[in-house]
Amino acid sequence: MFDLIPFDRKQHDLFDYFDRFEKSFFDGFGKEVSAFRTDIVEKDDKYVLQAELPGFQKEDINISIDGSNLNIRAQHNEEKEEKDEKKNFVRKERRYGFFARSFDITGIKADGISAQYNNGILELELPKEEPKKLESRSIEVK
């Protein structure tokens, strides 16, 4: 019966407990703010990358290629104001968001990449490069 109950005989330090709690709570907080979720599906002749970017407009999204890296960035600034008859603020809201990710596109035809954005999902088609065929030949020994 006693083997079914978890029993930890280690001594616990209250400060250590709170330190671990804080680290686990805030760990990844900055990552979640700056990154976005993606799915990559392999098909016969291409990869399809689907990125979740809800709340953005097409104009807010920037896709660039730097060497063998595909960079996706999305940023928006939005400010809404509502005033009453006396020009006093009834409500003022600001929203700012910045997301960025990079992907290695080695083996992808960079000039054939296409993108579309619908209902908060950015979809990129990444055509595969044809594998280079190595020629057979003999080498003369001198």
CSV table of C-alpha atoms in Angstrom, one decimal:
chain,number,residue,atom,x,y,z
A,1,MET,CA,0.0,0.0,0.0
A,2,PHE,CA,2.8,2.4,0.8
A,3,ASP,CA,4.4,2.1,-2.7
A,4,LEU,CA,1.3,3.7,-4.2
A,5,ILE,CA,1.8,7.0,-2.4
A,6,PRO,CA,4.6,9.3,-3.7
A,7,PHE,CA,6.9,10.0,-0.8
A,8,ASP,CA,9.8,12.4,-1.1
A,9,ARG,CA,12.3,12.3,1.7
A,10,LYS,CA,14.4,15.2,0.4
A,11,GLN,CA,14.6,18.3,2.6
A,12,HIS,CA,12.8,21.2,0.9
A,13,ASP,CA,13.9,24.8,1.1
A,14,LEU,CA,11.0,27.2,0.8
A,15,PHE,CA,13.1,29.8,-1.0
A,16,ASP,CA,14.2,27.1,-3.5
A,17,TYR,CA,10.6,26.1,-4.1
A,18,PHE,CA,9.6,29.6,-4.9
A,19,ASP,CA,12.6,30.1,-7.1
A,20,ARG,CA,11.8,27.0,-9.1
A,21,PHE,CA,8.1,28.0,-9.3
A,22,GLU,CA,9.0,31.5,-10.6
A,23,LYS,CA,11.4,30.0,-13.2
A,24,SER,CA,8.9,27.4,-14.4
A,25,PHE,CA,6.1,30.0,-14.6
A,26,PHE,CA,8.1,32.6,-16.5
A,27,ASP,CA,10.2,30.2,-18.5
A,28,GLY,CA,9.2,30.5,-22.1
A,29,PHE,CA,7.2,33.7,-21.6
A,30,GLY,CA,9.4,35.7,-23.9
A,31,LYS,CA,9.5,32.8,-26.3
A,32,GLU,CA,5.8,32.7,-26.6
A,33,VAL,CA,5.6,36.4,-27.2
A,34,SER,CA,8.2,36.4,-29.9
A,35,ALA,CA,7.4,33.1,-31.7
A,36,PHE,CA,4.4,31.6,-33.4
A,37,ARG,CA,3.2,28.1,-33.9
A,38,THR,CA,3.9,26.4,-37.2
A,39,ASP,CA,3.2,23.1,-38.9
A,40,ILE,CA,5.3,21.8,-41.7
A,41,VAL,CA,3.9,19.0,-44.0
A,42,GLU,CA,6.1,17.2,-46.5
A,43,LYS,CA,4.5,16.3,-49.8
A,44,ASP,CA,6.0,14.7,-52.9
A,45,ASP,CA,7.6,17.7,-54.5
A,46,LYS,CA,7.2,20.4,-51.8
A,47,TYR,CA,6.9,21.3,-48.2
A,48,VAL,CA,3.9,23.2,-46.9
A,49,LEU,CA,4.5,25.5,-44.0
A,50,GLN,CA,1.4,26.8,-42.1
A,51,ALA,CA,2.0,29.5,-39.5
A,52,GLU,CA,-0.7,30.8,-37.1
A,53,LEU,CA,-0.8,34.6,-37.1
A,54,PRO,CA,-4.3,35.6,-35.9
A,55,GLY,CA,-5.1,39.2,-35.8
A,56,PHE,CA,-2.7,40.4,-38.4
A,57,GLN,CA,-3.3,41.9,-41.8
A,58,LYS,CA,-1.4,40.8,-44.9
A,59,GLU,CA,0.4,44.2,-44.8
A,60,ASP,CA,1.7,43.4,-41.3
A,61,ILE,CA,3.6,40.3,-42.5
A,62,ASN,CA,7.1,40.4,-44.0
A,63,ILE,CA,8.8,37.3,-45.5
A,64,SER,CA,12.4,37.5,-46.6
A,65,ILE,CA,15.2,35.2,-47.5
A,66,ASP,CA,18.7,35.7,-46.2
A,67,GLY,CA,21.1,33.2,-47.6
A,68,SER,CA,19.7,29.8,-46.6
A,69,ASN,CA,17.3,31.3,-44.0
A,70,LEU,CA,13.6,32.1,-44.5
A,71,ASN,CA,12.6,34.8,-42.1
A,72,ILE,CA,8.9,35.5,-41.2
A,73,ARG,CA,8.1,38.6,-39.2
A,74,ALA,CA,4.7,40.0,-38.3
A,75,GLN,CA,4.2,43.2,-36.5
A,76,HIS,CA,1.2,45.4,-35.8
A,77,ASN,CA,0.5,48.6,-33.8
A,78,GLU,CA,-3.1,49.4,-33.1
A,79,GLU,CA,-4.6,52.2,-31.1
A,80,LYS,CA,-8.3,52.8,-30.5
A,81,GLU,CA,-9.8,55.8,-28.8
A,82,GLU,CA,-13.3,56.6,-27.7
A,83,LYS,CA,-14.2,60.1,-26.4
A,84,ASP,CA,-17.4,61.5,-25.1
A,85,GLU,CA,-19.0,64.9,-26.1
A,86,LYS,CA,-16.5,66.8,-23.9
A,87,LYS,CA,-13.6,65.2,-25.6
A,88,ASN,CA,-12.8,63.2,-22.5
A,89,PHE,CA,-11.5,59.7,-22.9
A,90,VAL,CA,-14.1,57.0,-22.3
A,91,ARG,CA,-11.8,54.3,-23.5
A,92,LYS,CA,-8.3,54.1,-24.9
A,93,GLU,CA,-6.7,50.8,-25.9
A,94,ARG,CA,-3.3,50.0,-27.4
A,95,ARG,CA,-2.2,46.7,-28.8
A,96,TYR,CA,1.3,45.8,-30.0
A,97,GLY,CA,2.5,42.5,-31.3
A,98,PHE,CA,5.8,41.3,-32.9
A,99,PHE,CA,6.4,37.7,-33.9
A,100,ALA,CA,9.4,36.4,-35.7
A,101,ARG,CA,10.8,33.0,-36.8
A,102,SER,CA,13.6,31.8,-39.1
A,103,PHE,CA,13.7,28.5,-41.0
A,104,ASP,CA,16.6,26.7,-42.8
A,105,ILE,CA,15.6,26.3,-46.4
A,106,THR,CA,18.6,24.3,-47.6
A,107,GLY,CA,17.3,22.0,-50.4
A,108,ILE,CA,14.4,24.4,-51.3
A,109,LYS,CA,14.0,26.3,-54.6
A,110,ALA,CA,14.1,29.8,-53.1
A,111,ASP,CA,12.7,31.5,-56.2
A,112,GLY,CA,9.7,29.1,-56.3
A,113,ILE,CA,8.4,29.9,-52.8
A,114,SER,CA,4.8,31.2,-52.7
A,115,ALA,CA,2.7,32.5,-49.8
A,116,GLN,CA,-0.9,33.2,-49.1
A,117,TYR,CA,-2.7,34.5,-45.9
A,118,ASN,CA,-6.3,33.5,-45.0
A,119,ASN,CA,-8.2,33.7,-41.7
A,120,GLY,CA,-5.1,34.1,-39.6
A,121,ILE,CA,-3.1,31.3,-41.2
A,122,LEU,CA,0.0,32.0,-43.3
A,123,GLU,CA,0.7,29.2,-45.8
A,124,LEU,CA,3.9,28.9,-47.7
A,125,GLU,CA,4.6,26.4,-50.4
A,126,LEU,CA,8.3,25.5,-50.5
A,127,PRO,CA,9.2,23.5,-53.6
A,128,LYS,CA,11.9,20.9,-53.1
A,129,GLU,CA,15.1,21.3,-55.1
A,130,GLU,CA,15.9,18.4,-57.5
A,131,PRO,CA,18.6,16.2,-56.0
A,132,LYS,CA,21.8,16.6,-57.8
A,133,LYS,CA,22.8,13.4,-59.6
A,134,LEU,CA,26.4,12.5,-59.3
A,135,GLU,CA,28.0,11.3,-62.4
A,136,SER,CA,29.9,8.1,-62.6
A,137,ARG,CA,33.4,8.2,-63.8
A,138,SER,CA,36.7,6.5,-63.3
A,139,ILE,CA,39.8,8.1,-62.0
A,140,GLU,CA,43.2,7.3,-63.5
A,141,VAL,CA,45.9,6.3,-61.0
A,142,LYS,CA,49.2,8.0,-61.9
